[in-house]
Coordinates of C-alpha atoms in Angstrom, one line a residue:
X198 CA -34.0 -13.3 -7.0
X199 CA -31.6 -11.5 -9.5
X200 CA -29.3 -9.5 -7.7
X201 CA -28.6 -6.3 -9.7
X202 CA -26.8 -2.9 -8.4
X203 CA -27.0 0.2 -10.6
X204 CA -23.7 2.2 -9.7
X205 CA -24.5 5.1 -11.9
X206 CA -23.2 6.0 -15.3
X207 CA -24.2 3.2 -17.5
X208 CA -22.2 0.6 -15.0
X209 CA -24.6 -2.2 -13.3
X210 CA -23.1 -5.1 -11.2
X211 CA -24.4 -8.5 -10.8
X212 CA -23.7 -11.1 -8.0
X213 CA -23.3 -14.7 -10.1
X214 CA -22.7 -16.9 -7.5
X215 CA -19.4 -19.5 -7.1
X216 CA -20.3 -22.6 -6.3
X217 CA -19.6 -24.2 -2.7
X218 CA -17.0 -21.4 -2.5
X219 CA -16.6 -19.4 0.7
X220 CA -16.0 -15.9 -1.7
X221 CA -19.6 -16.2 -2.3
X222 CA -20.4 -14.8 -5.7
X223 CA -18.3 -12.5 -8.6
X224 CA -19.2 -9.3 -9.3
X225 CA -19.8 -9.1 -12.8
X226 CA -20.2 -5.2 -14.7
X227 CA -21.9 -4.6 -17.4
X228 CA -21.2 -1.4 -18.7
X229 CA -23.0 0.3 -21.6
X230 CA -21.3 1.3 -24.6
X231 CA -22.6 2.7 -27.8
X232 CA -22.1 -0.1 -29.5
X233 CA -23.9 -2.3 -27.3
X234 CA -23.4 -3.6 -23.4
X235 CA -20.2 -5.2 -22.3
X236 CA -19.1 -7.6 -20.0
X237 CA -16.4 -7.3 -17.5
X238 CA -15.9 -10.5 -16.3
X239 CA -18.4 -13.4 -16.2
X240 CA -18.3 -15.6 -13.8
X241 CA -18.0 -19.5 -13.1
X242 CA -19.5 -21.8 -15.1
X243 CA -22.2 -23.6 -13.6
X244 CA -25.8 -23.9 -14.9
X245 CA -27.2 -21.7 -11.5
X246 CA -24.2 -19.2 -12.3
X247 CA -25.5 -18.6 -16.1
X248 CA -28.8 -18.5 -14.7
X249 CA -27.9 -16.1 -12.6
X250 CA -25.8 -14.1 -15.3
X251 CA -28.9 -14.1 -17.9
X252 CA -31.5 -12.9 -15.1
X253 CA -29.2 -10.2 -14.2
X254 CA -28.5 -9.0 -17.4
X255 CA -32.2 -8.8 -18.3
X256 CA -32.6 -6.9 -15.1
X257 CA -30.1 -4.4 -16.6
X258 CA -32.7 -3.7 -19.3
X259 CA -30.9 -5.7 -22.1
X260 CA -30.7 -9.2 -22.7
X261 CA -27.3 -12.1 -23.0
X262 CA -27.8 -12.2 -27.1
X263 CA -27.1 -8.0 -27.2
X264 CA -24.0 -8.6 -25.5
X265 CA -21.4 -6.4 -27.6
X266 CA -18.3 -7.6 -26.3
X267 CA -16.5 -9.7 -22.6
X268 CA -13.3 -8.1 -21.0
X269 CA -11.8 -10.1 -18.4
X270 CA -9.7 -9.2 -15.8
X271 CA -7.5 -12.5 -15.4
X272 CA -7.9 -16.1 -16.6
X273 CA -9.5 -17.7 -13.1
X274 CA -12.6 -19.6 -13.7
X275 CA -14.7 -17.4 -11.3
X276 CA -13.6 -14.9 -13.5
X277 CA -13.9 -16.2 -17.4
X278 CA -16.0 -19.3 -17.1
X279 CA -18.9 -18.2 -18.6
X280 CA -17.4 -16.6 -21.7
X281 CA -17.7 -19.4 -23.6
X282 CA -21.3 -19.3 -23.2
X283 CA -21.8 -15.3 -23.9
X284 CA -20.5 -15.6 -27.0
X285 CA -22.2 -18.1 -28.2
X286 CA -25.1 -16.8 -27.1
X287 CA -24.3 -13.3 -28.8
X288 CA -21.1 -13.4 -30.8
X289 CA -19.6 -11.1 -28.9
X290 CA -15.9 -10.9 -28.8
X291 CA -13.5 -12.0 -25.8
X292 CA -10.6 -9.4 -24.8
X293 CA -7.7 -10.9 -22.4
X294 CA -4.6 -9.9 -21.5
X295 CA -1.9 -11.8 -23.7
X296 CA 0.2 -13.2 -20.4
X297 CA -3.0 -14.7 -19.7
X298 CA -4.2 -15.7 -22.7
X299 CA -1.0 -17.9 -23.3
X300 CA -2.4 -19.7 -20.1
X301 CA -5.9 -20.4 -21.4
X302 CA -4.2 -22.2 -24.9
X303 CA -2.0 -24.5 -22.7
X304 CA -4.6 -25.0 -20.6
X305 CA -6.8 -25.8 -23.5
X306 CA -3.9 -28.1 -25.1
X307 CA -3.1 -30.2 -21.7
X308 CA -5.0 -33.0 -21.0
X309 CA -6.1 -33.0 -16.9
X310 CA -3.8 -35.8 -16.3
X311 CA -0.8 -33.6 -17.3
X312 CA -2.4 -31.0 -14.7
X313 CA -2.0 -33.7 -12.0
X314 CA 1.4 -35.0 -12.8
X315 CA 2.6 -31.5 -12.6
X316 CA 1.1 -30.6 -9.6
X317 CA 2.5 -33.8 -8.1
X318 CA 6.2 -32.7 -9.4
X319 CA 5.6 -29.5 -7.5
X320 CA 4.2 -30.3 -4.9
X321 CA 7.1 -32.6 -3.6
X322 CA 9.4 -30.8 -4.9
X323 CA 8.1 -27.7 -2.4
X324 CA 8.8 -31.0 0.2
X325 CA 5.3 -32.1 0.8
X326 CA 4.6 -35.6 2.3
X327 CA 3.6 -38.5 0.4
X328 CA 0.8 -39.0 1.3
X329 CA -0.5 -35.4 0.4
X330 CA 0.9 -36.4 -3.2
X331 CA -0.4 -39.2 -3.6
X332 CA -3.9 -38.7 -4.3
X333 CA -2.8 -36.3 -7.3
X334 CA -0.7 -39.2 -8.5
X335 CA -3.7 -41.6 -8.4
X336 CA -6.2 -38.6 -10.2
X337 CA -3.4 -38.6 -13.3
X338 CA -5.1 -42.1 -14.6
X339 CA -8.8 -41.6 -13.1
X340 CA -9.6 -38.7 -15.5
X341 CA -12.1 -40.1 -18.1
X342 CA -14.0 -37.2 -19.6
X343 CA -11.5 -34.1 -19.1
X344 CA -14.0 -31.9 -21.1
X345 CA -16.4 -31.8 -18.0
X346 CA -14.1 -30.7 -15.5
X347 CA -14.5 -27.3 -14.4
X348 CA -11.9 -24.8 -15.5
X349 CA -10.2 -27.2 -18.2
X350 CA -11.8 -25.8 -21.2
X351 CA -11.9 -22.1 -20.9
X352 CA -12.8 -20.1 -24.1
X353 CA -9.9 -18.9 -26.3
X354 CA -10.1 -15.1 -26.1
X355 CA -9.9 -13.7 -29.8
X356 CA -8.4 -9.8 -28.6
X357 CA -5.8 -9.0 -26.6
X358 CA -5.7 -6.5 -23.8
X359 CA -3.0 -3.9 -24.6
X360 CA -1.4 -2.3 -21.5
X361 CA -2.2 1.6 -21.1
X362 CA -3.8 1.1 -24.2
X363 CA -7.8 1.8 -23.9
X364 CA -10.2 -0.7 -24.5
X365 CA -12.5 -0.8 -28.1
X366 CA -15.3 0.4 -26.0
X367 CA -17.4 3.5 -28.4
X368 CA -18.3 6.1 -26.3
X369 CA -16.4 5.3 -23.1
X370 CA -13.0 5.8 -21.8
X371 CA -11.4 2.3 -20.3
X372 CA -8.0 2.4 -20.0
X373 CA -6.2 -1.5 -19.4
X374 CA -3.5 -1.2 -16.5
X375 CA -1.7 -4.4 -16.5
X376 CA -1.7 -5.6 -12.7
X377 CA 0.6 -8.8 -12.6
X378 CA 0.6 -10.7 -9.3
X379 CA -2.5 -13.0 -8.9
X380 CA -2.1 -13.8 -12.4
X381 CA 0.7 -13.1 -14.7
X382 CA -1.3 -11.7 -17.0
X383 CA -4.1 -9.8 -14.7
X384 CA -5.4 -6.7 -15.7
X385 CA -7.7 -3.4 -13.6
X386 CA -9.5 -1.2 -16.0
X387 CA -9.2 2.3 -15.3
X388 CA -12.5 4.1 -16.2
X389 CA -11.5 7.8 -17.3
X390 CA -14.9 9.2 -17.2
X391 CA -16.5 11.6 -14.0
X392 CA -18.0 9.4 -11.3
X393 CA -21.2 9.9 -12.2
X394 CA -21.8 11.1 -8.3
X395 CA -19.1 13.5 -8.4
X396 CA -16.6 11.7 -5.7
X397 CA -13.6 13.0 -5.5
X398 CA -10.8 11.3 -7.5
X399 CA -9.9 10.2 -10.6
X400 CA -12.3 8.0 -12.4
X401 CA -13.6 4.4 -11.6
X402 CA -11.1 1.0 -11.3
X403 CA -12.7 -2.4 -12.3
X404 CA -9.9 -3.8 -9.9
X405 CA -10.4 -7.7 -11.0
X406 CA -9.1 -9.5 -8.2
X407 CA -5.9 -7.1 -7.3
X408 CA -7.3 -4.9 -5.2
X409 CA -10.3 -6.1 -2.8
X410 CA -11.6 -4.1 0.1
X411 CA -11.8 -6.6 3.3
X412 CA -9.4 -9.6 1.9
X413 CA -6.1 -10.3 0.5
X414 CA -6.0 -12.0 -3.0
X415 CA -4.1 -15.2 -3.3
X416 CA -0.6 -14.3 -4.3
X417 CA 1.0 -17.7 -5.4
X418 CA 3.3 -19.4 -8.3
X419 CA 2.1 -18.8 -11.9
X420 CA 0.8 -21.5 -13.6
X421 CA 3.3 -23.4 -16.0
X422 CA 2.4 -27.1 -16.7
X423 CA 5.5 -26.7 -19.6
X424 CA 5.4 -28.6 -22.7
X425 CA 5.3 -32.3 -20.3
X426 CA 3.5 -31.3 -17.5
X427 CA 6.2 -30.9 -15.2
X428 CA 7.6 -28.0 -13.4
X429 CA 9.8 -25.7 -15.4
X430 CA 12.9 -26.0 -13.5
X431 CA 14.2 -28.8 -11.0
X432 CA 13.6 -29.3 -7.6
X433 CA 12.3 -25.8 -7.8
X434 CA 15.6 -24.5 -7.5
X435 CA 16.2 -21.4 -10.2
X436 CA 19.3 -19.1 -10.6
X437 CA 18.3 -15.4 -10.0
X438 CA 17.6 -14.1 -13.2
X439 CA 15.5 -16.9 -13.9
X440 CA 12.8 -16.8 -10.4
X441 CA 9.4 -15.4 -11.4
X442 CA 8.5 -13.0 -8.6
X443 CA 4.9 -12.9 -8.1
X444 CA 4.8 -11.2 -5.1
X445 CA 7.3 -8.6 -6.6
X446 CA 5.2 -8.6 -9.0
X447 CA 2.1 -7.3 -7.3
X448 CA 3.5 -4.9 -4.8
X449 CA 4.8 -3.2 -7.9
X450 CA 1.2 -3.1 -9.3
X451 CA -0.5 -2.0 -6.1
X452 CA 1.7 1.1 -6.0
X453 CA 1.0 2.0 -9.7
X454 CA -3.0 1.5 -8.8
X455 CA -2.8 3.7 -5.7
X456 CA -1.1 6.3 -7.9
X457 CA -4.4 6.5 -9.9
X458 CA -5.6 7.7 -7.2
X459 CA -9.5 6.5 -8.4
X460 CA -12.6 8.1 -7.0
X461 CA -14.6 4.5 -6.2
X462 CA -13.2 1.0 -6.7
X463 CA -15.3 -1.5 -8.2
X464 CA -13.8 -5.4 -7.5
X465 CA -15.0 -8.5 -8.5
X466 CA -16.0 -9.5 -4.9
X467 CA -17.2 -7.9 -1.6
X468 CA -18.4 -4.3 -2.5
X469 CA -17.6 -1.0 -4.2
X470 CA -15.3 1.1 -2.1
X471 CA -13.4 4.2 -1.5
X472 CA -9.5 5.5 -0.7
X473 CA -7.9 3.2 -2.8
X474 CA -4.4 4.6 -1.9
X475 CA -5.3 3.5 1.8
X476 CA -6.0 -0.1 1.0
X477 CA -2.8 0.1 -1.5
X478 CA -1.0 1.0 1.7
X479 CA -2.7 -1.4 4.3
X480 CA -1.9 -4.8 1.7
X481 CA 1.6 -3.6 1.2
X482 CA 2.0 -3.3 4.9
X483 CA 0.5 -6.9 5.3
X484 CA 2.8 -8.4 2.8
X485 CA 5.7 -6.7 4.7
X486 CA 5.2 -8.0 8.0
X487 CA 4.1 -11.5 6.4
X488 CA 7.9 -11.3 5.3
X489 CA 9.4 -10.4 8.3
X490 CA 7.7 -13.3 10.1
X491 CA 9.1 -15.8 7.7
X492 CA 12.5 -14.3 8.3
X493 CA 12.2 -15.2 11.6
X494 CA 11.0 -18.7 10.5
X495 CA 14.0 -19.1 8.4
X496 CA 16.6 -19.3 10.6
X497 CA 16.9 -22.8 10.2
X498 CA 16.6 -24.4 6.9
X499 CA 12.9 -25.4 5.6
X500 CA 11.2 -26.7 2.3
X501 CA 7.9 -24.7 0.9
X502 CA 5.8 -26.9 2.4
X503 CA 7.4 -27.3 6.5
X504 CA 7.3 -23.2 6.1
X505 CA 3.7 -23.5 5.1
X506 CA 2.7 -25.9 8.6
X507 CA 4.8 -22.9 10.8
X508 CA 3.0 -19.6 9.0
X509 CA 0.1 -18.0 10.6
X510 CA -3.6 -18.4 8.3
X511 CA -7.0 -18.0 9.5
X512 CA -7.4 -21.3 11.1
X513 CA -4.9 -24.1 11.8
X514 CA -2.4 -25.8 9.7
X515 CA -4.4 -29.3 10.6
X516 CA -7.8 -27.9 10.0
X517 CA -6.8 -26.7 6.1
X518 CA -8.6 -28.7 3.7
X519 CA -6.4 -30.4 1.2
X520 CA -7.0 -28.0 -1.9
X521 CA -6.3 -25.1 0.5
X522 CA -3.2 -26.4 1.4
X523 CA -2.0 -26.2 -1.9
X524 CA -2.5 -22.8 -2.5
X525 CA -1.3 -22.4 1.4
X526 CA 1.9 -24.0 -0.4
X527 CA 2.3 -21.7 -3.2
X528 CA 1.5 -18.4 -1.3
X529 CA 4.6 -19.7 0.9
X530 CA 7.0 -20.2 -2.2
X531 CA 6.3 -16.8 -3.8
X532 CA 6.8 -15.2 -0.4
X533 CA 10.0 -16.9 -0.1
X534 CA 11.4 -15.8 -3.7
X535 CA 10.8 -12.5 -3.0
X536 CA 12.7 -12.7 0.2
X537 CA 15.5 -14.5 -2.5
X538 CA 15.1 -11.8 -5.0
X539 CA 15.7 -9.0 -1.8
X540 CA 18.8 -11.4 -1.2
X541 CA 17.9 -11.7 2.2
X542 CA 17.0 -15.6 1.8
X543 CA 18.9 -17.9 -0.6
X544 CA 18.7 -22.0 -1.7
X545 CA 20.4 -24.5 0.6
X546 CA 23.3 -25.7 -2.0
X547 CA 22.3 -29.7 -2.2
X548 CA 18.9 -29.8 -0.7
X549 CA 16.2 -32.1 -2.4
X550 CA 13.7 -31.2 -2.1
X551 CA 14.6 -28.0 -1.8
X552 CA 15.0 -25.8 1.8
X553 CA 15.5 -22.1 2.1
X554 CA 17.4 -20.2 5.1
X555 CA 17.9 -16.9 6.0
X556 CA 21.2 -15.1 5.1

C-alpha cells in the first residue's frame, strides 16, 4: 500500500522503506515546481524501495519518467540510492552539495577491498581488538563483484548545491543551508514560501538528517579512504589545525537552523514537526552532557574504542551488533576531538594506538 502524505503547498512525502533497518523507511518529498516535480532525496536502493518510490510518485498524480530534477540532502545510501535509477528513468538532473559530492567520486573510484583495508587501519588504530578487525581484514580479498554491493556505486551528481544560494527550482523559493556534521557536505533546504496552513514561522526546512524530531543523527568521522585506502593521518593522531571536527561541526549548524526559526520541519525520518529552536536546544543540550560524561571517563588514559565499551547507548556494550559498534567507535572519536579542539582533552605523547586523557 503506497504510503503518501500531502503536506500542503505542492509538497507530498513518501515512506520508501530501508531494508532490515531499525529507522524504518526515508521520507522522500516531492515538491512541485513549474518545470516539473522534484525529488528531495530518494531513498535506498533496493527493488521493494523503487517500488515503493514509483507507487508513491504515481499516487502524487505524476509519474517517475516526469521527474524534473533529484536534490539530496547528504550522500548516505538511504538518502541517494535511488538516484541512479530516477534519472535514468527521466533524465532528470542530480544536485549535491560539493563536500559531498567529492565523497560519491572516491567512493565510485575505490574498489570495496580498499573500503575494508581502511576501515581495518582505523579501526585499530581507534584500539579495537583483533578479533573485531579481523573479519574486515578477511572481507578485503572475498569481494568478487564490488558493483553489487549496496552503497558502492552511487550516481555521480552532475550540479552542485551552492550554500545560501537557492536551488534551480521555477516557481519556488528553496534556499540550500549547508549543515556539516552527519556529513561533511550535508545540506537542509529552507523553503521561503508561506506554510501553506499559515503556522507561525518562517517557512518550511527539508532538514535531511540534521535535525530529527525523537532521535539523534549519527555524529561520527567523515569518510576519507585517501588515495590507498588508509586513514589520512597515523595512528589517528593529528596536530590541531589539522583534526576535522564533526561534532563542532554540527552544533555550529544546529544553531544556524534554529535561527531560521521555520514554521514546520520536514526530515527524512519519523514525522513533520514543530519549534525547531526547541529541538535545536534539547540536541545541543544532549551533546553537552554526552561531553561532560566522557570527561569524567577520561581521567585515565583510553583509546576510541575502550571509551566506546564505558559510554552509555541504548542497550549494552556486549549486546551491540558488530556494524553498530563501528559507528559506536566513531561517534566516540568525534566526541573526543571536540573535547581536543575545546582543549580540555589532548593525545597521550607515545601511545599506539592512540589514548586520550583529560587535561
Amino acid at each position: 500500500m503506497t504510503q503518501v502524505t500531502d503536506h500542503g503547498g505542492g509538497v507530498r512525502s513518501i515512506r520508501v522503506p530501508i531494508p532490515d533497518n531499525p529507522l524504518g523507511h526515508t521520507l522522500v518529498y516531492l515538491v512541485d515546481t513549474d518545470a516539473g516535480p522534484v525529488l528531495i532525496d530518494t531513498g535506498w536502493d533496493d527493488p521493494a524501495s523503487w517500488d515503493t518510490l514509483v507507487e508513491g510518485i504515481t499516487g502524487c498524480g505524476t509519474s517517475v519518467s516526469e521527474i524534473h530534477g533529484v536534490v539530496i540532502t547528504h550522500h548516505h545510501p538511504d538518502h541517494h540510492g535511488l538516484s541512479g535509477r530516477v534519472r535514468e528513468a527521466s533524465g532528470a538532473w542530480i544536485a549535491m552539495h560539493a563536500a559531498d559530492t567529492a565523497i560519491v567520486r572516491r567512493t565510485r573510484d575505490n574498489r570495496p577491498e580498499r573500503w575494508f583495508a581502511y576501515m581495518a587501519a582505523k579501526l585499530a588504530a581507534s584500539g579495537a581488538p583483533d578479533e573485531h578487525v579481523a573479519p574486515l581484514r578477511a572481507a578485503q580479498g572475498s569481494v568478487r563483484r564490488p558493483s553489487t554491493l549496496p552503497g558502492f556505486s552511487p550516481a555521480l551528481p552532475d550540479r552542485e548545491i551552492v550554500p545560501g544560494e537557492f536551488v534551480a527550482l521555477p516557481g519556488r523559493r528553496l534556499r540550500a543551508i549547508w549543515t556539516p556534521g552527519h556529513t561533511p557536505g550535508h545540506v537542509c533546504l529552507h523553503l521561503e514560501e508561506a506554510h501553506p496552513a499559515q503556522l507561525p514561522g518562517n517557512g518550511r526546512l527539508f532538514s535531511g538528517d540534521h535535525l530529527l524530531p525523537r532521535i539523534t543523527p549519527h555524529i561520527g568521522l567523515y569518510e576519507d579512504p585517501g588515495a590507498h585506502g588508509r586513514p589520512p593521518y597515523p595512528n589517528g593522531i593529528e596536530s590541531l589545525g589539522e583534526i576535522a571536527d564533526p561534532l563542532g561541526d554540527y552544533l555550529d549548524s544546529l544553531e544556524r537552523v534554529g535561527r531560521l526559526d521555520p514554521a514546520e520541519v520536514l526530515p527524512a525520518h519519523q514525522h513533520v514537526f514543530t519549534d525547531a529552536p526547541s529541538r535545536v536546544a534539547e540536541l545541543i543540550g544532549h551533546h553537552e552532557e554526552r561531553l561532560t560524561g566522557l570527561l569524567a571517563l577520561l581521567s585515565v588514559p583510553l583509546t576510541p574504542w575502550q571509551l566506546a565499551e564505558r559510554m552509555e547507548w541504548n542497550r549494552p556494550w556486549a549486546d551491540i551488533p558488530y556494524g553498530s559498534r563501528n559507528i559506536a567507535v566513531s561517534e566516540a572519536e568525534a566526541h573526543v576531538r571536540r573535547l581536543v579542539k575545546l582543549g580540555r582533552a589532548e593525545a597521550v605523547t607515545g601511545s599506539d594506538p592512540v589514548t586520550y586523557m583529560a587535561v
